[in-house]
Amino acid sequence: MKNLKERYEKLYKIKSLMRFKTIISTLEGIIFGTSEITAGAPHFVDNMDIKRYMSIAIIALIPSAAAAVYFFRLHAVELIIVSYISGGIAEVLFALIRKRDIEEGFLVTGLIFPLILPPSTPLWVASAGIIFGVIFGKELFGGTGRNIFNPALVGRLFVTISFPQIMTSSWQLPFVDTVTAATPLGLFKTAHVLTPYIKLLLGTSAGSMGETFRIGVIIGGLFLMFTRVSNWRIPFSYIGAVLLLSWLGNFFLPEKIAPPLFQLLSGGLLFGAMFMATDPVTSPYTLTGKLIFGFFAGIVTVLIRAFSGYSEGVMFSIVMMNGFTPLIDSFVISLKYRPLRNER
Amino acid sequence: MIIKKRKFTGGYTFKNFKGVPSDKFINLNIPEKVIIPLKQGFGNEVNATVKKGDSVTAGQIIGINDESISSPVHSTVNGTVEDIKKIEYSGKLINIVVIKSDGTPDFKPGGAETSGWKDLPEEKLEEVLYMAGVTSLGKSGIPTRYKSSAILPDEVEHIIIDGVQSDIYNLSLSLLFAGEGLNQFMEGIDVLKSIMPRASVHIAVNKYQKEIIKKIDESADNREINIYPLDPKYPQSYDEIIIPTILKREFPFGFKALNMGVIVLDIQAVLHVYEAAVLKKPLIERIIALTGPGFTENIHIKARIGTQLDYLIKNRVRPDTPLRYILNSPLWGDTVSDLSLPVDRTISCISSLIEDREGEAFSFARPGISKDSYSKTFVANYFPFKKTIDTNTHGEERACIFCNYCQDVCPSGLIPHLLYHYIERDIIDDILLRYRIFNCIDCNLCSYVCPSKINPAMYIKQGREKLIGMGIDQKESVLKRFKLKGVDENVKTGIKSK
């Protein structure tokens, strides 16, 4: 291993490769681990790093991704590959310009994005979406850690608005190539039909690729919370708010607002609450802020589902609350830290 | 009386690590040479009372200063003074006394009295403790009327004895209490109580040491002692954390426990008090644990103070790998690069970690049988495998992703990443004060857990220094809210004149 590393380090001496130094050093970090040591106290640090953090998020997405591949076969695989390649190119280009290591966060974005697309999305649309998401959702703000909006959702929003025909009307059912159907939420909106819960749980209803197999989404989300990669507060308050408001709403306006359990198990609510609202960068970091964030996202979701032209509101609600994140944080912090008496 | 269910929020429990010292215990031979710093611990430097060439006996006072806050320093071996010189020691230029030893192990008992300590008047007993040097133990000393501490014994309201073992490596409680240890400990408490009659005594013990808690409770008899079984969660042992946990009083951050009328001592300090009062033995030797994976054997050693580190660890380190030596805990201790430096009164462990510059292939994807993590993503989080530590950072530095780990573990309720973002951009002003930067107790947990390998503790330290340089601190508002004792007049007038 040591030998290999020495050989690898010779790459740094090749002048023509210096333009791609960031790629070389990123790969070195992945393959050989770091040779950095702690500078002082604490003399030893936690073994967790961002690579593992993101790997855990990817592992949590595996049930959803596997279900997508199982339901939609080759096209799902193609979408995932296209998303990784085209988004990856955008990411690497920015890393080269910035002369910094490639950030691992993209690996999660690149997998989440295809999972929230309708199964029949053409590859070129997916490619355009992820590139837009990476550039306008993340890199223009300064890269991972500085972005305001969830990059995968920015990409999804872009394709939804740019290609409405493709994105909202053609929902393909699992295992069959040609038949298209409305999503359960669409069915409720137009025909007031409630899809059976078992169908919703197992994923045999129409919907985005990764969101329909809800048992897998729940397992993955719980795994994330259990490993402390995501915080339970946001899914808890998000789903709680949806259940509460739809229970109240269904009581008064049963025509417009679907019953709580149906709201919970349809559309992208579980997927969004477990994997996208919990994105640490774009959600509040204060603990109370997380509860506020989830609560309002839940309310917005129910309102959009009931009263807007779209049948699904998870994406809009999370992006909207992403925008409110800095405000929520500074509000909570100003309450938490009262000024000291001698402060000038 | 056992008082249960006290805890604090935040913190992290380090458990199941390799390199924890076993109960094995050896007496180190008398070294050929000892180096005695004339400033050990919190007090001021004392004046040497011996000259080059003088012959000294173990237990003889070689440095004393009755005018400033300090305790006497003793020769710890029989022999001759070889040199007195200034060296840099723990960041300050101070005088050291080099003594060449003749190898004999006996020592000169302090004090002429033959009667037991119970018959001594209070003043005499305080003198005995002061002259034995034990009053310098603890973060701010044991108060006597001899200026060993910033307050007087009558002002002490609480004595807290800390055996929580919250650090990653700790002295073994069962070793300290072995044999007559527990009875001596209790008698040590009696001594402390008789010089500080107003104080109530609290003992905090690792709650998993059930046997020991039981024994302490039994041998406490009718003494009024409160025993607190506490979770060994780091940094429970810090004064700033243990006092609110036990006494349920807010801590005046920026001041010391002493200013609240509380003194916090460890168990070994109480045993030293016993030795000083009953056996008339001055503070010349200590039990020191060799901890960490760098030692071939993790044991406890009783060594004379002033023993050079290389003599202490000789033949006990792994020869095959580069090591880093740390005084006390690897979480907050300092690196020692010069092994000719001595051990002093403040040291209870010497840790050695493997200096790992190699890295590990695909380390992020491994199951992690012996890896510790705050996140529960390694196998070692679920099974009782022994975990190992080294100095590698286990990952490259990345941008902060607001994962909140630092906020979750912070025992003082700060948001370390928030402070980091301000200080990193060099925004140093009152806003840091509002975010309670001065409540940071330097436990370094935020830097330990950070998956982005940022060192927030270091940034916070820098920010605080810059703020103090600008004349901003929170002492004024703290002084207004608390009734504090023994606060330096300079501090008070300094704040008033501002």
Short mmCIF file of C-alpha atoms in Angstrom, two decimals, chain B residues 49-473:
data_model
loop_
_atom_site.label_atom_id
_atom_site.label_comp_id
_atom_site.label_asym_id
_atom_site.label_seq_id
_atom_site.Cartn_x
_atom_site.Cartn_y
_atom_site.Cartn_z
CA THR B 49 15.88 29.13 49.48
CA VAL B 50 18.84 26.98 48.45
CA LYS B 51 21.95 27.73 46.44
CA LYS B 52 24.00 25.78 44.00
CA GLY B 53 26.08 23.21 45.88
CA ASP B 54 23.81 23.00 48.95
CA SER B 55 23.01 19.54 50.15
CA VAL B 56 19.30 18.92 50.56
CA THR B 57 17.12 16.17 51.96
CA ALA B 58 13.89 14.88 50.51
CA GLY B 59 11.03 16.88 51.96
CA GLN B 60 13.14 19.96 52.66
CA ILE B 61 11.60 23.20 51.47
CA ILE B 62 13.67 24.65 48.64
CA GLY B 63 11.32 27.39 47.54
CA ILE B 64 8.79 29.48 49.43
CA ASN B 65 7.08 32.84 49.15
CA ASP B 66 4.75 33.91 51.94
CA GLU B 67 3.88 37.20 50.28
CA SER B 68 2.12 36.06 47.13
CA ILE B 69 -0.41 33.33 46.49
CA SER B 70 1.67 30.18 46.38
CA SER B 71 2.66 27.07 48.31
CA PRO B 72 6.15 25.89 49.23
CA VAL B 73 8.11 23.59 46.94
CA HIS B 74 10.22 20.73 48.29
CA SER B 75 13.24 18.81 47.29
CA THR B 76 11.97 15.38 46.45
CA VAL B 77 15.23 13.46 46.82
CA ASN B 78 18.26 13.46 49.11
CA GLY B 79 21.27 14.93 47.36
CA THR B 80 22.93 18.15 46.28
CA VAL B 81 21.69 21.12 44.32
CA GLU B 82 23.41 21.00 40.99
CA ASP B 83 22.02 24.09 39.37
CA ILE B 84 19.34 26.74 39.56
CA LYS B 85 18.41 28.19 36.20
CA LYS B 86 15.61 29.68 34.16
CA ILE B 87 13.99 27.53 31.52
CA GLU B 88 10.80 27.67 29.55
CA TYR B 89 8.28 25.50 31.32
CA SER B 90 4.61 25.15 30.33
CA GLY B 91 4.80 28.30 28.28
CA LYS B 92 6.49 30.52 30.88
CA LEU B 93 10.10 31.31 31.72
CA ILE B 94 10.58 30.09 35.28
CA ASN B 95 13.33 28.99 37.64
CA ILE B 96 14.04 25.34 38.13
CA VAL B 97 16.20 23.62 40.72
CA VAL B 98 18.24 20.67 39.49
CA ILE B 99 19.08 18.21 42.24
CA LYS B 100 21.48 15.31 41.93
CA SER B 101 20.22 12.47 44.04
CA ASP B 102 22.18 10.05 46.20
CA GLY B 103 19.61 7.34 45.58
CA THR B 104 18.29 6.94 49.14
CA PRO B 105 14.52 6.73 49.38
CA ASP B 106 13.91 8.19 52.88
CA PHE B 107 12.47 11.65 53.43
CA LYS B 108 12.36 14.26 56.19
CA PRO B 109 8.91 14.50 57.77
CA GLY B 110 7.57 18.01 58.00
CA GLY B 111 6.70 19.63 61.36
CA ALA B 112 8.09 18.81 64.77
CA GLU B 113 4.80 17.93 66.43
CA THR B 114 4.39 14.37 67.46
CA SER B 115 0.74 14.68 68.42
CA GLY B 116 -2.05 13.67 66.04
CA TRP B 117 -3.66 16.28 63.80
CA LYS B 118 -6.87 16.26 65.82
CA ASP B 119 -5.08 17.83 68.78
CA LEU B 120 -3.57 20.61 66.75
CA PRO B 121 -5.15 24.03 66.78
CA GLU B 122 -6.65 25.09 63.48
CA GLU B 123 -3.85 27.49 62.75
CA LYS B 124 -1.20 24.81 63.28
CA LEU B 125 -3.02 22.33 61.07
CA GLU B 126 -3.23 24.88 58.29
CA GLU B 127 0.47 25.48 58.67
CA VAL B 128 1.18 21.75 58.44
CA LEU B 129 -0.77 21.51 55.18
CA TYR B 130 0.80 24.66 53.80
CA MET B 131 4.33 23.62 54.65
CA ALA B 132 3.71 20.18 53.12
CA GLY B 133 2.82 21.86 49.82
CA VAL B 134 -0.53 20.10 49.46
CA THR B 135 -2.35 23.43 49.50
CA SER B 136 -1.25 23.92 45.90
CA LEU B 137 -3.42 21.07 44.66
CA GLY B 138 -6.60 21.58 42.70
CA LYS B 139 -7.26 24.24 40.08
CA SER B 140 -7.01 27.09 42.57
CA GLY B 141 -5.59 25.56 45.70
CA ILE B 142 -6.74 24.73 49.21
CA PRO B 143 -7.28 27.93 51.21
CA THR B 144 -5.29 28.52 54.38
CA ARG B 145 -4.33 31.69 56.21
CA TYR B 146 -0.89 31.45 54.54
CA LYS B 147 -1.93 32.85 51.20
CA SER B 148 -2.12 29.47 49.58
CA SER B 149 -5.24 30.54 47.76
CA ALA B 150 -7.21 33.65 46.87
CA ILE B 151 -9.81 33.19 49.61
CA LEU B 152 -9.75 32.28 53.28
CA PRO B 153 -10.77 28.86 54.65
CA ASP B 154 -13.84 30.35 56.32
CA GLU B 155 -15.19 31.48 52.99
CA VAL B 156 -15.36 27.97 51.58
CA GLU B 157 -18.95 26.73 51.42
CA HIS B 158 -18.54 23.52 49.48
CA ILE B 159 -15.79 21.02 48.91
CA ILE B 160 -16.35 18.87 45.84
CA ILE B 161 -14.25 15.77 45.39
CA ASP B 162 -14.21 14.53 41.87
CA GLY B 163 -13.91 10.85 41.03
CA VAL B 164 -16.17 10.90 37.99
CA GLN B 165 -13.56 9.51 35.61
CA SER B 166 -15.09 11.41 32.74
CA ASP B 167 -11.91 11.78 30.74
CA ILE B 168 -10.88 9.21 28.18
CA TYR B 169 -8.08 8.03 30.49
CA ASN B 170 -8.39 8.29 34.26
CA LEU B 171 -6.61 7.11 37.36
CA SER B 172 -8.14 3.89 38.61
CA LEU B 173 -10.45 4.49 41.56
CA SER B 174 -10.08 0.95 42.84
CA LEU B 175 -6.32 1.43 42.92
CA LEU B 176 -6.50 4.71 44.83
CA PHE B 177 -8.94 3.21 47.34
CA ALA B 178 -7.12 -0.12 47.65
CA GLY B 179 -6.04 -1.31 51.07
CA GLU B 180 -6.26 1.47 53.59
CA GLY B 181 -6.85 4.01 50.83
CA LEU B 182 -10.52 4.54 51.53
CA ASN B 183 -10.04 5.10 55.24
CA GLN B 184 -7.18 7.47 54.55
CA PHE B 185 -9.38 9.29 52.08
CA MET B 186 -12.08 9.70 54.71
CA GLU B 187 -9.57 10.97 57.23
CA GLY B 188 -8.28 13.38 54.60
CA ILE B 189 -11.81 14.70 54.29
CA ASP B 190 -11.95 15.11 58.07
CA VAL B 191 -8.76 17.18 57.91
CA LEU B 192 -10.18 19.40 55.20
CA LYS B 193 -13.43 19.75 57.09
CA SER B 194 -11.66 20.82 60.26
CA ILE B 195 -9.83 23.67 58.53
CA MET B 196 -12.92 24.63 56.54
CA PRO B 197 -15.67 24.13 59.12
CA ARG B 198 -18.38 25.91 57.14
CA ALA B 199 -17.96 23.71 54.09
CA SER B 200 -20.17 20.79 53.18
CA VAL B 201 -18.53 17.89 51.42
CA HIS B 202 -19.69 16.40 48.12
CA ILE B 203 -18.14 13.39 46.45
CA ALA B 204 -18.86 12.75 42.79
CA VAL B 205 -18.13 9.19 41.66
CA ASN B 206 -18.38 7.36 38.36
CA LYS B 207 -21.81 5.80 38.57
CA TYR B 208 -20.66 2.53 37.04
CA GLN B 209 -18.27 1.91 39.95
CA LYS B 210 -21.09 0.54 42.11
CA GLU B 211 -18.80 -1.33 44.51
CA ILE B 212 -16.83 1.80 45.24
CA ILE B 213 -19.92 3.93 45.74
CA LYS B 214 -21.18 1.39 48.23
CA LYS B 215 -17.88 1.31 50.09
CA ILE B 216 -17.65 5.09 50.24
CA ASP B 217 -21.19 5.26 51.53
CA GLU B 218 -20.43 2.67 54.22
CA SER B 219 -17.18 4.21 55.37
CA ALA B 220 -18.69 7.68 55.44
CA ASP B 221 -20.38 6.65 58.73
CA ASN B 222 -22.00 9.64 60.33
CA ARG B 223 -19.97 12.18 58.45
CA GLU B 224 -22.21 14.52 56.53
CA ILE B 225 -21.10 13.65 53.02
CA ASN B 226 -23.20 13.75 49.88
CA ILE B 227 -22.28 11.14 47.32
CA TYR B 228 -23.28 11.72 43.71
CA PRO B 229 -23.05 8.82 41.28
CA LEU B 230 -22.54 10.65 37.97
CA ASP B 231 -22.38 9.47 34.40
CA PRO B 232 -18.70 9.53 33.33
CA LYS B 233 -19.55 11.87 30.50
CA TYR B 234 -16.78 14.19 29.40
CA PRO B 235 -16.32 17.05 30.53
CA GLN B 236 -18.18 16.35 33.77
CA SER B 237 -14.98 16.87 35.77
CA TYR B 238 -14.56 20.47 34.69
CA ASP B 239 -15.32 22.91 37.49
CA GLU B 240 -17.71 24.79 35.23
CA ILE B 241 -19.79 21.65 34.72
CA ILE B 242 -19.52 19.75 37.98
CA ILE B 243 -20.59 22.70 40.14
CA PRO B 244 -23.88 23.36 38.33
CA THR B 245 -24.52 19.61 38.21
CA ILE B 246 -24.04 19.08 41.92
CA LEU B 247 -24.91 22.37 43.55
CA LYS B 248 -27.48 23.49 40.97
CA ARG B 249 -25.91 26.92 40.95
CA GLU B 250 -25.07 28.92 37.86
CA PHE B 251 -21.36 29.20 37.18
CA PRO B 252 -19.82 32.68 36.84
CA PHE B 253 -17.99 32.02 33.59
CA GLY B 254 -14.73 33.88 33.44
CA PHE B 255 -14.10 33.40 37.15
CA LYS B 256 -13.03 30.38 39.11
CA ALA B 257 -14.90 27.91 41.27
CA LEU B 258 -13.06 29.43 44.17
CA ASN B 259 -14.81 32.75 43.66
CA MET B 260 -18.09 30.99 44.37
CA GLY B 261 -16.68 29.61 47.60
CA VAL B 262 -16.29 26.15 46.14
CA ILE B 263 -13.12 24.11 45.92
CA VAL B 264 -12.87 21.12 43.64
CA LEU B 265 -10.24 18.49 44.39
CA ASP B 266 -9.46 15.12 42.92
CA ILE B 267 -9.15 11.98 44.99
CA GLN B 268 -5.40 11.92 44.95
CA ALA B 269 -5.33 15.44 46.37
CA VAL B 270 -7.37 14.31 49.38
CA LEU B 271 -5.00 11.40 49.88
CA HIS B 272 -2.11 13.87 49.83
CA VAL B 273 -3.89 15.91 52.48
CA TYR B 274 -4.12 12.79 54.62
CA GLU B 275 -0.42 12.06 54.15
CA ALA B 276 0.51 15.61 55.04
CA ALA B 277 -1.63 15.84 58.16
CA VAL B 278 -1.26 12.32 59.54
CA LEU B 279 2.02 10.98 58.22
CA LYS B 280 3.66 14.44 58.08
CA LYS B 281 4.75 13.58 54.59
CA PRO B 282 5.38 16.53 52.30
CA LEU B 283 4.15 16.47 48.72
CA ILE B 284 7.11 14.74 47.12
CA GLU B 285 5.59 11.94 45.11
CA ARG B 286 2.49 11.25 43.04
CA ILE B 287 0.75 8.43 41.32
CA ILE B 288 0.95 8.89 37.57
CA ALA B 289 -0.78 6.70 34.99
CA LEU B 290 0.85 5.78 31.72
CA THR B 291 -2.04 5.86 29.28
CA GLY B 292 -2.65 5.46 25.59
CA PRO B 293 -1.74 2.92 22.94
CA GLY B 294 1.86 4.14 22.69
CA PHE B 295 2.91 2.38 25.89
CA THR B 296 3.63 -1.33 25.91
CA GLU B 297 1.94 -1.59 29.27
CA ASN B 298 -0.61 0.80 30.72
CA ILE B 299 0.11 0.97 34.42
CA HIS B 300 0.23 3.33 37.37
CA ILE B 301 3.59 4.52 38.63
CA LYS B 302 4.39 6.23 41.90
CA ALA B 303 7.18 8.64 41.11
CA ARG B 304 8.97 11.49 42.83
CA ILE B 305 7.91 14.91 41.62
CA GLY B 306 10.63 16.28 39.40
CA THR B 307 11.40 12.93 37.81
CA GLN B 308 12.25 13.50 34.18
CA LEU B 309 9.76 12.08 31.73
CA ASP B 310 12.27 9.97 29.85
CA TYR B 311 13.26 8.26 33.10
CA LEU B 312 9.60 7.60 33.88
CA ILE B 313 8.63 6.11 30.54
CA LYS B 314 11.92 4.40 29.78
CA ASN B 315 11.48 0.88 28.36
CA ARG B 316 7.73 1.24 28.54
CA VAL B 317 7.01 2.69 25.09
CA ARG B 318 6.55 1.02 21.77
CA PRO B 319 9.84 1.33 19.94
CA ASP B 320 8.54 0.59 16.45
CA THR B 321 6.47 3.67 15.71
CA PRO B 322 6.65 7.46 16.06
CA LEU B 323 4.79 8.62 19.15
CA ARG B 324 3.34 11.80 20.54
CA TYR B 325 3.51 12.39 24.28
CA ILE B 326 0.86 14.42 26.01
CA LEU B 327 0.72 15.63 29.58
CA ASN B 328 -2.57 14.54 31.12
CA SER B 329 -5.51 13.88 28.84
CA PRO B 330 -5.17 13.73 25.04
CA LEU B 331 -8.35 15.79 24.92
CA TRP B 332 -6.96 18.94 26.50
CA GLY B 333 -3.34 18.32 27.49
CA ASP B 334 -0.22 19.80 25.94
CA THR B 335 2.24 17.98 23.75
CA VAL B 336 5.67 17.46 25.27
CA SER B 337 8.47 17.54 22.80
CA ASP B 338 11.29 17.67 25.34
CA LEU B 339 11.32 14.50 27.41
CA SER B 340 13.94 15.85 29.78
CA LEU B 341 11.23 17.97 31.40
CA PRO B 342 9.98 16.85 34.80
CA VAL B 343 6.59 15.74 36.07
CA ASP B 344 5.09 18.23 38.46
CA ARG B 345 2.21 18.38 40.92
CA THR B 346 -0.41 18.95 38.24
CA ILE B 347 0.24 15.81 36.24
CA SER B 348 -1.76 12.66 36.79
CA CYS B 349 -1.39 10.94 33.42
CA ILE B 350 1.11 10.80 30.65
CA SER B 351 -0.55 9.79 27.40
CA SER B 352 1.16 8.61 24.32
CA LEU B 353 -0.54 8.32 20.97
CA ILE B 354 0.70 6.87 17.74
CA GLU B 355 1.62 9.62 15.31
CA ASP B 356 -0.18 8.28 12.29
CA ARG B 357 0.76 10.02 9.07
CA GLU B 358 0.10 6.96 6.98
CA GLY B 359 -3.64 7.11 6.61
CA GLU B 360 -5.81 4.15 5.87
CA ALA B 361 -6.98 3.03 2.44
CA PHE B 362 -10.70 3.61 1.86
CA SER B 363 -11.04 4.37 5.53
CA PHE B 364 -14.46 6.01 5.11
CA ALA B 365 -15.92 2.78 3.76
CA ARG B 366 -14.64 0.42 6.44
CA PRO B 367 -16.93 -1.06 9.08
CA GLY B 368 -14.77 0.33 11.87
CA ILE B 369 -14.39 -2.39 14.47
CA SER B 370 -12.05 -0.32 16.61
CA LYS B 371 -13.11 3.20 15.66
CA ASP B 372 -14.85 5.64 17.91
CA SER B 373 -17.40 8.12 16.65
CA TYR B 374 -20.04 10.46 18.00
CA SER B 375 -22.23 9.51 15.06
CA LYS B 376 -23.37 5.93 15.34
CA THR B 377 -21.99 4.81 12.03
CA PHE B 378 -19.22 2.44 13.09
CA VAL B 379 -19.47 -1.15 14.24
CA ALA B 380 -17.64 -0.22 17.43
CA ASN B 381 -20.65 1.88 18.44
CA TYR B 382 -22.71 -1.26 18.86
CA PHE B 383 -20.33 -3.90 20.16
CA PRO B 384 -17.97 -3.78 23.13
CA PHE B 385 -14.85 -3.95 21.00
CA LYS B 386 -11.91 -2.01 22.38
CA LYS B 387 -11.43 1.19 20.42
CA THR B 388 -8.12 2.70 19.52
CA ILE B 389 -7.01 6.28 18.99
CA ASP B 390 -4.22 7.96 17.05
CA THR B 391 -3.34 11.43 15.90
CA ASN B 392 -4.57 11.10 12.32
CA THR B 393 -7.42 13.44 11.40
CA HIS B 394 -9.26 10.62 9.58
CA GLY B 395 -10.46 12.90 6.83
CA GLU B 396 -9.71 16.08 4.93
CA GLU B 397 -10.86 19.48 6.01
CA ARG B 398 -14.12 20.45 4.35
CA ALA B 399 -16.61 23.30 4.54
CA CYS B 400 -18.92 23.36 7.54
CA ILE B 401 -22.19 21.67 6.64
CA PHE B 402 -24.06 22.65 9.81
CA CYS B 403 -24.41 19.03 10.92
CA ASN B 404 -24.87 20.37 14.43
CA TYR B 405 -22.68 17.82 16.16
CA CYS B 406 -20.67 20.56 17.85
CA GLN B 407 -23.82 22.21 19.16
CA ASP B 408 -25.15 18.88 20.41
CA VAL B 409 -22.06 18.04 22.43
CA CYS B 410 -21.25 21.52 23.73
CA PRO B 411 -21.62 21.35 27.52
CA SER B 412 -21.91 25.15 27.84
CA GLY B 413 -24.77 25.57 25.39
CA LEU B 414 -22.76 27.40 22.76
CA ILE B 415 -23.05 27.01 19.01
CA PRO B 416 -19.40 26.46 18.13
CA HIS B 417 -19.89 26.54 14.35
CA LEU B 418 -21.59 29.92 14.61
CA LEU B 419 -18.63 31.36 16.49
CA TYR B 420 -16.28 29.68 14.02
CA HIS B 421 -17.96 31.37 11.07
CA TYR B 422 -17.58 34.79 12.67
CA ILE B 423 -13.99 34.33 13.78
CA GLU B 424 -12.89 32.71 10.55
CA ARG B 425 -14.08 35.80 8.67
CA ASP B 426 -12.38 37.96 11.26
CA ILE B 427 -15.58 39.54 12.51
CA ILE B 428 -14.49 40.11 16.08
CA ASP B 429 -16.83 42.32 18.06
CA ASP B 430 -19.53 42.41 20.70
CA ILE B 431 -21.60 39.89 18.80
CA LEU B 432 -19.22 37.14 19.95
CA LEU B 433 -19.78 38.29 23.50
CA ARG B 434 -23.50 37.94 23.01
CA TYR B 435 -23.03 34.43 21.67
CA ARG B 436 -21.27 33.71 24.97
CA ILE B 437 -17.80 33.06 23.64
CA PHE B 438 -16.47 33.49 27.18
CA ASN B 439 -18.61 30.60 28.38
CA CYS B 440 -16.39 28.23 26.43
CA ILE B 441 -14.55 25.98 28.85
CA ASP B 442 -11.98 24.64 26.36
CA CYS B 443 -13.14 21.07 26.59
CA ASN B 444 -12.37 20.66 22.85
CA LEU B 445 -15.32 18.36 22.25
CA CYS B 446 -16.51 20.42 19.27
CA SER B 447 -13.21 19.84 17.54
CA TYR B 448 -13.36 16.17 18.44
CA VAL B 449 -16.75 15.51 16.81
CA CYS B 450 -16.46 17.73 13.72
CA PRO B 451 -16.83 15.55 10.60
CA SER B 452 -15.51 18.43 8.46
CA LYS B 453 -12.30 18.36 10.51
CA ILE B 454 -12.59 22.02 11.39
CA ASN B 455 -11.11 22.96 14.76
CA PRO B 456 -13.79 25.26 16.24
CA ALA B 457 -12.18 25.14 19.70
CA MET B 458 -9.03 26.67 18.28
CA TYR B 459 -10.97 29.44 16.51
CA ILE B 460 -12.91 30.17 19.70
CA LYS B 461 -9.67 30.45 21.63
CA GLN B 462 -8.26 32.86 19.03
CA GLY B 463 -11.43 34.92 19.05
CA ARG B 464 -11.37 35.20 22.81
CA GLU B 465 -7.76 36.31 22.83
CA LYS B 466 -8.48 38.95 20.20
CA LEU B 467 -11.49 40.19 22.16
CA ILE B 468 -9.45 40.46 25.35
CA GLY B 469 -6.83 42.31 23.34
CA MET B 470 -9.57 44.78 22.38
CA GLY B 471 -10.59 45.13 26.01
CA ILE B 472 -13.87 43.28 25.67
CA ASP B 473 -14.87 40.59 28.12
#
